[in-house]
Structure formats: C-alpha cells, structure tokens
PDB file of C-alpha atoms in Angstrom:
ATOM      1  CA  MET A   1      74.436 -14.174 -33.723  1.00 40.00           C
ATOM      2  CA  SER A   2      74.228 -11.338 -36.207  1.00 45.00           C
ATOM      3  CA  ILE A   3      77.291  -9.159 -36.787  1.00 44.00           C
ATOM      4  CA  PRO A   4      76.629  -6.186 -39.122  1.00 47.00           C
ATOM      5  CA  SER A   5      80.277  -5.312 -39.716  1.00 53.00           C
ATOM      6  CA  ASP A   6      83.789  -6.673 -39.297  1.00 66.00           C
ATOM      7  CA  ASN A   7      84.408  -4.132 -36.534  1.00 78.00           C
ATOM      8  CA  PRO A   8      81.246  -3.616 -34.444  1.00 93.00           C
ATOM      9  CA  ILE A   9      81.170  -0.656 -32.087  1.00 95.00           C
ATOM     10  CA  LEU A  10      79.632  -2.853 -29.381  1.00 95.00           C
ATOM     11  CA  LEU A  11      80.123  -6.588 -29.048  1.00 95.00           C
ATOM     12  CA  ALA A  12      78.839  -8.791 -26.243  1.00 94.00           C
ATOM     13  CA  ARG A  13      79.857 -12.445 -26.269  1.00 93.00           C
ATOM     14  CA  ASP A  14      78.597 -15.076 -23.812  1.00 93.00           C
ATOM     15  CA  PHE A  15      77.306 -12.085 -21.869  1.00 91.00           C
ATOM     16  CA  GLY A  16      75.182 -12.351 -18.742  1.00 86.00           C
ATOM     17  CA  PRO A  17      73.606 -15.485 -17.249  1.00 84.00           C
ATOM     18  CA  ASP A  18      71.965 -16.273 -20.608  1.00 84.00           C
ATOM     19  CA  ALA A  19      75.311 -16.219 -22.487  1.00 89.00           C
ATOM     20  CA  LEU A  20      74.010 -13.596 -24.908  1.00 88.00           C
ATOM     21  CA  THR A  21      75.956 -12.753 -28.059  1.00 91.00           C
ATOM     22  CA  LEU A  22      75.166  -9.401 -29.667  1.00 92.00           C
ATOM     23  CA  ALA A  23      76.994  -7.166 -32.135  1.00 94.00           C
ATOM     24  CA  VAL A  24      75.982  -3.628 -33.130  1.00 95.00           C
ATOM     25  CA  GLY A  25      77.570  -1.574 -35.898  1.00 93.00           C
ATOM     26  CA  GLU A  26      78.424   2.121 -35.699  1.00 92.00           C
ATOM     27  CA  GLY A  27      75.452   4.329 -36.545  1.00 92.00           C
ATOM     28  CA  GLU A  28      73.028   1.411 -36.394  1.00 95.00           C
ATOM     29  CA  ILE A  29      69.640   1.569 -34.657  1.00 96.00           C
ATOM     30  CA  VAL A  30      68.807  -1.714 -32.922  1.00 96.00           C
ATOM     31  CA  ALA A  31      65.598  -2.547 -31.064  1.00 95.00           C
ATOM     32  CA  LEU A  32      65.619  -5.233 -28.385  1.00 94.00           C
ATOM     33  CA  PRO A  33      62.115  -6.612 -27.802  1.00 92.00           C
ATOM     34  CA  GLY A  34      61.676  -9.047 -24.964  1.00 83.00           C
ATOM     35  CA  ALA A  35      62.547  -9.050 -21.286  1.00 77.00           C
ATOM     36  CA  CYS A  36      65.143  -6.249 -21.357  1.00 83.00           C
ATOM     37  CA  ASP A  37      65.178  -3.375 -18.892  1.00 84.00           C
ATOM     38  CA  GLU A  38      67.307  -0.434 -17.816  1.00 85.00           C
ATOM     39  CA  GLY A  39      69.494  -2.725 -15.696  1.00 87.00           C
ATOM     40  CA  PHE A  40      70.397  -4.807 -18.735  1.00 91.00           C
ATOM     41  CA  LEU A  41      71.109  -1.680 -20.789  1.00 92.00           C
ATOM     42  CA  ARG A  42      73.402  -0.351 -18.053  1.00 91.00           C
ATOM     43  CA  ALA A  43      75.267  -3.655 -18.053  1.00 92.00           C
ATOM     44  CA  LEU A  44      75.496  -3.584 -21.866  1.00 93.00           C
ATOM     45  CA  SER A  45      76.939  -0.055 -21.661  1.00 93.00           C
ATOM     46  CA  GLY A  46      79.760  -1.355 -19.461  1.00 92.00           C
ATOM     47  CA  ALA A  47      78.581   0.509 -16.379  1.00 88.00           C
ATOM     48  CA  ASP A  48      77.949  -2.683 -14.381  1.00 84.00           C
ATOM     49  CA  PRO A  49      81.040  -4.906 -14.042  1.00 80.00           C
ATOM     50  CA  ALA A  50      79.100  -7.628 -12.191  1.00 81.00           C
ATOM     51  CA  TRP A  51      77.778  -9.225 -15.400  1.00 89.00           C
ATOM     52  CA  PRO A  52      79.814 -12.190 -16.656  1.00 90.00           C
ATOM     53  CA  GLY A  53      81.069 -12.652 -20.194  1.00 92.00           C
ATOM     54  CA  GLY A  54      82.952 -10.641 -22.771  1.00 94.00           C
ATOM     55  CA  LEU A  55      82.078  -7.030 -23.602  1.00 94.00           C
ATOM     56  CA  TRP A  56      83.922  -4.937 -26.181  1.00 95.00           C
ATOM     57  CA  LEU A  57      83.239  -1.218 -26.711  1.00 94.00           C
ATOM     58  CA  GLN A  58      84.997   0.579 -29.574  1.00 92.00           C
ATOM     59  CA  GLY A  59      87.282  -2.465 -29.687  1.00 92.00           C
ATOM     60  CA  GLU A  60      88.253  -2.082 -26.005  1.00 93.00           C
ATOM     61  CA  PRO A  61      87.754  -5.298 -23.983  1.00 94.00           C
ATOM     62  CA  LEU A  62      85.888  -3.886 -20.999  1.00 93.00           C
ATOM     63  CA  HIS A  63      85.734  -7.251 -19.257  1.00 92.00           C
ATOM     64  CA  THR A  64      89.513  -7.103 -18.746  1.00 93.00           C
ATOM     65  CA  LEU A  65      89.485  -3.696 -17.022  1.00 92.00           C
ATOM     66  CA  ARG A  66      89.260  -3.003 -13.325  1.00 90.00           C
ATOM     67  CA  PRO A  67      85.849  -1.655 -12.245  1.00 88.00           C
ATOM     68  CA  ALA A  68      86.815   2.033 -11.926  1.00 89.00           C
ATOM     69  CA  ALA A  69      88.657   2.068 -15.275  1.00 91.00           C
ATOM     70  CA  ARG A  70      85.792   0.195 -16.924  1.00 91.00           C
ATOM     71  CA  LEU A  71      83.263   2.675 -15.577  1.00 89.00           C
ATOM     72  CA  ARG A  72      85.286   5.695 -16.704  1.00 89.00           C
ATOM     73  CA  PHE A  73      85.727   4.334 -20.223  1.00 90.00           C
ATOM     74  CA  ALA A  74      82.068   3.322 -20.490  1.00 89.00           C
ATOM     75  CA  HIS A  75      80.890   6.778 -19.431  1.00 88.00           C
ATOM     76  CA  THR A  76      82.921   8.435 -22.192  1.00 89.00           C
ATOM     77  CA  GLN A  77      81.353   6.232 -24.879  1.00 93.00           C
ATOM     78  CA  CYS A  78      77.854   5.252 -23.733  1.00 94.00           C
ATOM     79  CA  ALA A  79      74.862   7.003 -22.219  1.00 94.00           C
ATOM     80  CA  VAL A  80      71.785   5.325 -20.767  1.00 93.00           C
ATOM     81  CA  ALA A  81      68.790   7.647 -21.015  1.00 93.00           C
ATOM     82  CA  PRO A  82      67.377   8.199 -17.515  1.00 89.00           C
ATOM     83  CA  ARG A  83      63.755   7.516 -16.689  1.00 87.00           C
ATOM     84  CA  VAL A  84      61.739  10.713 -16.525  1.00 88.00           C
ATOM     85  CA  GLY A  85      61.284  10.094 -12.804  1.00 86.00           C
ATOM     86  CA  LYS A  86      65.022  10.679 -12.339  1.00 90.00           C
ATOM     87  CA  LEU A  87      64.821  14.264 -13.597  1.00 93.00           C
ATOM     88  CA  LEU A  88      65.220  16.643 -10.648  1.00 94.00           C
ATOM     89  CA  PRO A  89      62.066  18.708 -10.030  1.00 94.00           C
ATOM     90  CA  GLU A  90      63.953  21.512  -8.248  1.00 94.00           C
ATOM     91  CA  LEU A  91      66.037  22.244 -11.362  1.00 95.00           C
ATOM     92  CA  THR A  92      64.964  23.817 -14.627  1.00 97.00           C
ATOM     93  CA  VAL A  93      65.039  21.840 -17.856  1.00 97.00           C
ATOM     94  CA  ALA A  94      68.313  23.496 -18.894  1.00 97.00           C
ATOM     95  CA  GLU A  95      69.876  22.766 -15.502  1.00 97.00           C
ATOM     96  CA  ASN A  96      68.743  19.124 -15.605  1.00 96.00           C
ATOM     97  CA  THR A  97      70.268  18.747 -19.052  1.00 97.00           C
ATOM     98  CA  ALA A  98      73.544  20.445 -18.093  1.00 97.00           C
ATOM     99  CA  LEU A  99      73.952  18.485 -14.859  1.00 95.00           C
ATOM    100  CA  PRO A 100      76.090  15.614 -16.287  1.00 94.00           C
ATOM    101  CA  LEU A 101      78.532  18.178 -17.670  1.00 95.00           C
ATOM    102  CA  ILE A 102      78.638  20.079 -14.367  1.00 95.00           C
ATOM    103  CA  LEU A 103      79.458  16.828 -12.576  1.00 92.00           C
ATOM    104  CA  THR A 104      82.480  16.351 -14.860  1.00 90.00           C
ATOM    105  CA  GLY A 105      83.808  19.739 -13.749  1.00 92.00           C
ATOM    106  CA  LEU A 106      82.840  21.750 -16.835  1.00 93.00           C
ATOM    107  CA  GLY A 107      82.027  25.417 -16.174  1.00 94.00           C
ATOM    108  CA  ARG A 108      78.357  26.292 -15.863  1.00 94.00           C
ATOM    109  CA  GLN A 109      78.293  28.699 -18.793  1.00 95.00           C
ATOM    110  CA  GLU A 110      79.750  26.180 -21.240  1.00 96.00           C
ATOM    111  CA  ALA A 111      77.624  23.380 -19.775  1.00 97.00           C
ATOM    112  CA  ARG A 112      74.500  25.478 -20.298  1.00 97.00           C
ATOM    113  CA  ARG A 113      75.511  26.294 -23.868  1.00 97.00           C
ATOM    114  CA  ARG A 114      75.907  22.614 -24.727  1.00 97.00           C
ATOM    115  CA  ALA A 115      72.687  21.729 -22.920  1.00 97.00           C
ATOM    116  CA  LEU A 116      70.712  24.308 -24.894  1.00 97.00           C
ATOM    117  CA  ARG A 117      72.217  22.975 -28.119  1.00 95.00           C
ATOM    118  CA  TRP A 118      70.901  19.465 -27.427  1.00 95.00           C
ATOM    119  CA  LEU A 119      67.554  20.767 -26.213  1.00 96.00           C
ATOM    120  CA  GLU A 120      67.201  22.576 -29.534  1.00 95.00           C
ATOM    121  CA  ARG A 121      68.084  19.423 -31.467  1.00 92.00           C
ATOM    122  CA  LEU A 122      65.429  17.506 -29.561  1.00 93.00           C
ATOM    123  CA  ASP A 123      62.832  20.243 -30.065  1.00 92.00           C
ATOM    124  CA  ALA A 124      62.718  21.150 -26.367  1.00 94.00           C
ATOM    125  CA  ALA A 125      64.516  24.519 -26.305  1.00 95.00           C
ATOM    126  CA  ALA A 126      61.250  26.411 -25.768  1.00 96.00           C
ATOM    127  CA  CYS A 127      60.873  24.880 -22.302  1.00 96.00           C
ATOM    128  CA  ALA A 128      64.498  25.349 -21.200  1.00 97.00           C
ATOM    129  CA  GLU A 129      63.569  27.545 -18.221  1.00 97.00           C
ATOM    130  CA  TRP A 130      60.573  25.500 -17.119  1.00 97.00           C
ATOM    131  CA  ARG A 131      60.457  23.119 -14.180  1.00 96.00           C
ATOM    132  CA  ILE A 132      59.984  19.420 -14.797  1.00 94.00           C
ATOM    133  CA  ALA A 133      56.460  19.510 -13.334  1.00 94.00           C
ATOM    134  CA  ASP A 134      55.392  21.891 -16.121  1.00 95.00           C
ATOM    135  CA  LEU A 135      56.274  19.511 -18.959  1.00 95.00           C
ATOM    136  CA  THR A 136      54.084  17.187 -20.960  1.00 94.00           C
ATOM    137  CA  PRO A 137      55.100  13.478 -21.057  1.00 92.00           C
ATOM    138  CA  SER A 138      56.543  13.954 -24.541  1.00 93.00           C
ATOM    139  CA  GLU A 139      58.680  16.889 -23.402  1.00 95.00           C
ATOM    140  CA  MET A 140      59.876  14.918 -20.376  1.00 94.00           C
ATOM    141  CA  ARG A 141      61.018  12.132 -22.679  1.00 94.00           C
ATOM    142  CA  ARG A 142      62.974  14.524 -24.869  1.00 95.00           C
ATOM    143  CA  VAL A 143      64.573  16.259 -21.879  1.00 96.00           C
ATOM    144  CA  ALA A 144      65.678  12.886 -20.483  1.00 95.00           C
ATOM    145  CA  LEU A 145      67.236  12.041 -23.851  1.00 95.00           C
ATOM    146  CA  ALA A 146      68.940  15.447 -23.998  1.00 95.00           C
ATOM    147  CA  ARG A 147      70.473  14.842 -20.577  1.00 95.00           C
ATOM    148  CA  ALA A 148      71.893  11.540 -21.845  1.00 94.00           C
ATOM    149  CA  LEU A 149      73.165  13.003 -25.117  1.00 95.00           C
ATOM    150  CA  VAL A 150      74.725  16.165 -23.692  1.00 95.00           C
ATOM    151  CA  LEU A 151      77.981  14.272 -23.116  1.00 93.00           C
ATOM    152  CA  ASP A 152      78.086  13.443 -26.862  1.00 93.00           C
ATOM    153  CA  PRO A 153      78.294   9.659 -26.431  1.00 94.00           C
ATOM    154  CA  ALA A 154      78.928   7.280 -29.297  1.00 95.00           C
ATOM    155  CA  ILE A 155      76.106   4.976 -28.133  1.00 96.00           C
ATOM    156  CA  LEU A 156      72.704   5.846 -26.679  1.00 96.00           C
ATOM    157  CA  LEU A 157      70.769   3.164 -24.804  1.00 96.00           C
ATOM    158  CA  ALA A 158      67.158   3.760 -23.799  1.00 95.00           C
ATOM    159  CA  GLU A 159      64.361   1.726 -22.269  1.00 93.00           C
ATOM    160  CA  ASP A 160      60.894   2.304 -23.769  1.00 93.00           C
ATOM    161  CA  PRO A 161      61.613   5.867 -25.013  1.00 92.00           C
ATOM    162  CA  THR A 162      58.092   6.166 -26.451  1.00 92.00           C
ATOM    163  CA  ASP A 163      56.189   4.727 -23.479  1.00 90.00           C
ATOM    164  CA  GLY A 164      53.041   6.718 -22.701  1.00 88.00           C
ATOM    165  CA  LEU A 165      53.213   8.886 -25.822  1.00 91.00           C
ATOM    166  CA  SER A 166      50.523   9.310 -28.450  1.00 92.00           C
ATOM    167  CA  ALA A 167      51.131   8.050 -31.990  1.00 92.00           C
ATOM    168  CA  PRO A 168      52.079  11.521 -33.349  1.00 93.00           C
ATOM    169  CA  GLU A 169      54.394  12.110 -30.370  1.00 93.00           C
ATOM    170  CA  ARG A 170      56.071   8.738 -30.880  1.00 92.00           C
ATOM    171  CA  LEU A 171      56.713   9.416 -34.566  1.00 93.00           C
ATOM    172  CA  HIS A 172      58.009  12.899 -33.778  1.00 93.00           C
ATOM    173  CA  LEU A 173      60.497  11.555 -31.231  1.00 93.00           C
ATOM    174  CA  LEU A 174      61.645   8.742 -33.509  1.00 95.00           C
ATOM    175  CA  ARG A 175      62.201  11.167 -36.377  1.00 94.00           C
ATOM    176  CA  ILE A 176      64.429  13.301 -34.148  1.00 92.00           C
ATOM    177  CA  LEU A 177      66.450  10.293 -33.001  1.00 93.00           C
ATOM    178  CA  ARG A 178      66.834   9.054 -36.584  1.00 94.00           C
ATOM    179  CA  ALA A 179      68.213  12.485 -37.543  1.00 92.00           C
ATOM    180  CA  ALA A 180      70.667  12.361 -34.616  1.00 87.00           C
ATOM    181  CA  SER A 181      71.842   8.929 -35.708  1.00 90.00           C
ATOM    182  CA  GLY A 182      72.307  10.062 -39.298  1.00 88.00           C
ATOM    183  CA  THR A 183      74.157  13.322 -38.665  1.00 85.00           C
ATOM    184  CA  HIS A 184      76.210  12.329 -35.615  1.00 85.00           C
ATOM    185  CA  GLY A 185      76.923   8.681 -36.382  1.00 87.00           C
ATOM    186  CA  LEU A 186      75.094   7.954 -33.142  1.00 94.00           C
ATOM    187  CA  THR A 187      74.435   4.281 -32.432  1.00 96.00           C
ATOM    188  CA  ILE A 188      71.070   3.733 -30.731  1.00 96.00           C
ATOM    189  CA  ILE A 189      69.964   0.656 -28.790  1.00 96.00           C
ATOM    190  CA  VAL A 190      66.419   0.627 -27.420  1.00 95.00           C
ATOM    191  CA  ALA A 191      64.680  -1.972 -25.283  1.00 93.00           C
ATOM    192  CA  THR A 192      61.036  -1.864 -26.297  1.00 93.00           C
ATOM    193  CA  ASP A 193      58.002  -3.804 -27.471  1.00 92.00           C
ATOM    194  CA  ASP A 194      56.465  -0.770 -29.211  1.00 92.00           C
ATOM    195  CA  GLU A 195      55.568  -1.833 -32.751  1.00 92.00           C
ATOM    196  CA  ASP A 196      56.288   1.663 -34.096  1.00 91.00           C
ATOM    197  CA  VAL A 197      59.819   1.509 -32.688  1.00 94.00           C
ATOM    198  CA  LEU A 198      60.397  -2.012 -33.980  1.00 94.00           C
ATOM    199  CA  ARG A 199      59.470  -0.883 -37.510  1.00 94.00           C
ATOM    200  CA  TRP A 200      61.611   2.260 -37.147  1.00 95.00           C
ATOM    201  CA  ALA A 201      64.766   0.436 -36.096  1.00 96.00           C
ATOM    202  CA  ASP A 202      67.250  -0.930 -38.619  1.00 95.00           C
ATOM    203  CA  ARG A 203      66.781  -4.387 -37.101  1.00 94.00           C
ATOM    204  CA  SER A 204      65.312  -6.080 -34.060  1.00 93.00           C
ATOM    205  CA  ILE A 205      66.892  -8.764 -31.888  1.00 90.00           C
ATOM    206  CA  THR A 206      64.718 -10.544 -29.345  1.00 86.00           C
ATOM    207  CA  VAL A 207      66.531 -10.743 -26.029  1.00 81.00           C
ATOM    208  CA  LYS A 208      65.331 -12.386 -22.832  1.00 77.00           C
ATOM    209  CA  VAL A 209      67.570 -11.648 -19.909  1.00 76.00           C
ATOM    210  CA  LYS A 210      67.734 -12.920 -16.354  1.00 70.00           C
ATOM    211  CA  THR A 211      69.343 -10.543 -13.886  1.00 67.00           C
ATOM    212  CA  PRO A 212      72.476 -12.193 -12.485  1.00 67.00           C
ATOM    213  CA  ALA A 213      72.648 -12.841  -8.763  1.00 63.00           C
ATOM    214  CA  ALA A 214      74.843 -10.530  -6.729  1.00 56.00           C
ATOM    215  CA  GLU A 215      78.401 -11.807  -6.390  1.00 53.00           C
ATOM    216  CA  PRO A 216      80.511 -11.581  -3.218  1.00 51.00           C
ATOM    217  CA  ALA A 217      82.809  -8.605  -3.073  1.00 47.00           C
ATOM    218  CA  ASN A 218      86.229  -9.100  -4.636  1.00 50.00           C
ATOM    219  CA  THR A 219      88.719  -7.830  -2.079  1.00 43.00           C
ATOM    220  CA  GLU A 220      91.432  -7.448  -4.701  1.00 47.00           C
ATOM    221  CA  LEU A 221      89.314  -5.147  -6.848  1.00 44.00           C
ATOM    222  CA  ALA A 222      87.848  -3.360  -3.857  1.00 43.00           C
ATOM    223  CA  ALA A 223      91.188  -1.639  -3.311  1.00 47.00           C
ATOM    224  CA  GLU A 224      90.401   0.611  -6.299  1.00 50.00           C
ATOM    225  CA  PRO A 225      87.557   2.922  -5.251  1.00 53.00           C
ATOM    226  CA  LEU A 226      84.758   3.714  -7.655  1.00 48.00           C
ATOM    227  CA  PRO A 227      83.883   7.376  -8.292  1.00 49.00           C
ATOM    228  CA  ALA A 228      81.977   8.798  -5.355  1.00 50.00           C
ATOM    229  CA  PRO A 229      78.299   9.502  -6.093  1.00 47.00           C
ATOM    230  CA  ILE A 230      76.961  13.036  -5.920  1.00 48.00           C
ATOM    231  CA  THR A 231      74.356  13.004  -3.161  1.00 46.00           C
ATOM    232  CA  GLU A 232      73.005  16.512  -3.654  1.00 58.00           C
ATOM    233  CA  PRO A 233      73.397  17.440  -7.347  1.00 62.00           C
ATOM    234  CA  ALA A 234      70.821  20.217  -6.968  1.00 62.00           C
ATOM    235  CA  ALA A 235      73.185  22.056  -4.619  1.00 63.00           C
ATOM    236  CA  MET A 236      75.676  22.391  -7.484  1.00 62.00           C
ATOM    237  CA  MET A 237      73.094  24.565  -9.233  1.00 65.00           C
ATOM    238  CA  ASN A 238      72.553  26.670  -6.074  1.00 66.00           C
ATOM    239  CA  HIS A 239      69.158  25.067  -5.499  1.00 66.00           C
ATOM    240  CA  ALA A 240      67.967  23.599  -2.247  1.00 59.00           C
ATOM    241  CA  ALA A 241      67.047  19.943  -2.688  1.00 53.00           C
ATOM    242  CA  HIS A 242      63.462  19.227  -1.738  1.00 53.00           C
ATOM    243  CA  GLY A 243      62.776  15.590  -0.956  1.00 48.00           C
ATOM    244  CA  GLY A 244      59.518  13.957  -1.833  1.00 44.00           C
ATOM    245  CA  ILE A 245      58.359  16.526  -4.378  1.00 40.00           C
ATOM    246  CA  PRO A 246      55.715  14.839  -6.542  1.00 43.00           C
ATOM    247  CA  HIS A 247      56.125  14.957 -10.300  1.00 40.00           C
ATOM    248  CA  ARG A 248      53.031  16.729 -11.498  1.00 39.00           C
ATOM    249  CA  ILE A 249      52.372  16.812 -15.209  1.00 36.00           C
ATOM    250  CA  GLY A 250      51.029  20.155 -16.329  1.00 40.00           C
ATOM    251  CA  ARG A 251      49.539  20.370 -19.810  1.00 39.00           C
ATOM    252  CA  HIS A 252      49.693  23.595 -21.755  1.00 40.00           C
ATOM    253  CA  ALA A 253      47.700  24.647 -24.774  1.00 36.00           C
ATOM    254  CA  ARG A 254      50.504  24.780 -27.273  1.00 38.00           C
ATOM    255  CA  GLY A 255      50.549  24.184 -30.990  1.00 36.00           C
ATOM    256  CA  GLU A 256      52.256  21.420 -32.876  1.00 37.00           C
ATOM    257  CA  HIS A 257      55.956  20.929 -32.213  1.00 36.00           C
ATOM    258  CA  ARG A 258      58.234  22.201 -34.924  1.00 36.00           C
ATOM    259  CA  PHE A 259      60.910  19.750 -36.011  1.00 33.00           C
ATOM    260  CA  SER A 260      64.423  21.155 -35.796  1.00 37.00           C
ATOM    261  CA  PRO A 261      67.095  19.410 -37.870  1.00 39.00           C
ATOM    262  CA  VAL A 262      69.986  17.962 -35.915  1.00 39.00           C
ATOM    263  CA  GLY A 263      73.326  19.753 -36.277  1.00 42.00           C
ATOM    264  CA  SER A 264      76.290  18.514 -38.246  1.00 40.00           C
ATOM    265  CA  GLY A 265      78.417  15.632 -37.155  1.00 40.00           C
ATOM    266  CA  ALA A 266      81.439  17.907 -36.754  1.00 42.00           C
ATOM    267  CA  GLU A 267      79.730  19.498 -33.755  1.00 44.00           C
ATOM    268  CA  ARG A 268      80.186  16.322 -31.748  1.00 42.00           C
ATOM    269  CA  GLY A 269      83.839  17.172 -31.303  1.00 42.00           C
ATOM    270  CA  ARG A 270      84.905  13.572 -31.621  1.00 40.00           C
TER     271      ARG A 270
END
C-alpha cells in the first residue's frame, strides 16, 4: 500500500474480490497498468455498490451509504470518461458535452456555456458545432473527456485515454490533462499500459482485478429506487434519436492543434 498523504481524496481498502488497497492524494495523477477496465474505474468512483470492501471519497465512507445516496455522492465528486463509442452521433459536439448538465436540470444556455468552456480548455472548441462522425480520433477523445469534466468533478477516471492516437496526439492530450490537474486541483486516475502515459503520471500502481460475481438482490436496499435512466437523451436536445448510426471517422486537412491553457482553479466553483 502506498498512501501519498495523511488525508487521501480517494481510499480503497480491501476493495473488490482481490482485496485491493489504494490511496490517491488530491491533485495527483496515478496510472494503473494491468488488468483494469472501465468497470473497475466505475466501481472505484463509487458508482457501483456491488463491489465489496471499504471505499472512502473525500473522507466520506461510501461503503456505508445506501445505493442511491452513494450514487448521488459519487456523481458529484467523480467522473468516468465515456468511451468515444458512447458519444451520441445525432448530437453536435457542444450538445454531447452539455448533455450531463442538461440531465441534472440545468438550463440549456448555461449548460452550453459551460460545455464550450471545457471544449476550449481541451482544444476542441473549433469543432463545437460538428457531428461526432466528422471528428478525428484525437478530437473524439478530447470531446469524451470534456463531457466527463463538464460537471467539474474532483476526480477524473479514464480507461486508455490515448488509445489509437499518434505519438504527437498522445503528448498533446497529456499536456492538456496535466494543465487541468495543475490549475484545477483535478485528481486523475487512468487505467492504461501506454508507456507514454506511465512516464507522464506521478506514479504507477499495477492492479490486476477480477470482476466480482453478481450478488442476489438485497430486498432491504431495493426499497430505495436508484435514479431512473434517461432512455432518449437526444430528445432533450430536440433531436430525433437514430438507432444503429455507424460512427464514421472523417479526417479533415487541418493544421496543428493550438494548445489553450486551462483556466484558473477559481472557475471550478468548488
């Protein structure tokens, strides 16, 4: 076990079927090489109450909370970057990024303003009105990260954020994330085997995780309903949802991306 501070922002103890112990300090960038995936990151964020063991987030013992309360608290503190395949092709980049805010009930104008702010920080503002199919792989990655960060979480968790990118694109993305960590106090946890990412992180912790078997439903906890999922998020943007639309990757002859510094920490509003 390695604990970087007396008061880690995230602490897992005897967590999961492998009894993992992990501590991450505020503002730290930690890479997790090994058999980690998005499911493990979701569990580590507190979004999956089925995993056994102790989990503390900002000092709050999530393992003692009921599922709905645990999920609500986790969503205010952590964000798991979605895979690019989860971006909605019928929405523009700005609408995809603003969607998490819209789902919380925030007005569209303010949600769009915050979405554009994060797109600018991640050097993706130029494609705000494009559809997902018109983006390069690098732009898709940055839009997915913007959608996770638009809620201004304290912790960002991402699986293979540089997968499929060229060496210059990987370094560009990592520089942007390092700036976000430095100016916003953002803690970043990435599951990856990319050597560039492992060198970029403050430290690496090898984790091998077995997915726990599904447990029988707890009738006592089932009395508290979890938040209902949004089945047609595109309809909230006045778009008709089109099922089965393939994700085409269109490449455009554009010049080098310009790096935009991340805004001040005060802008996080926390």
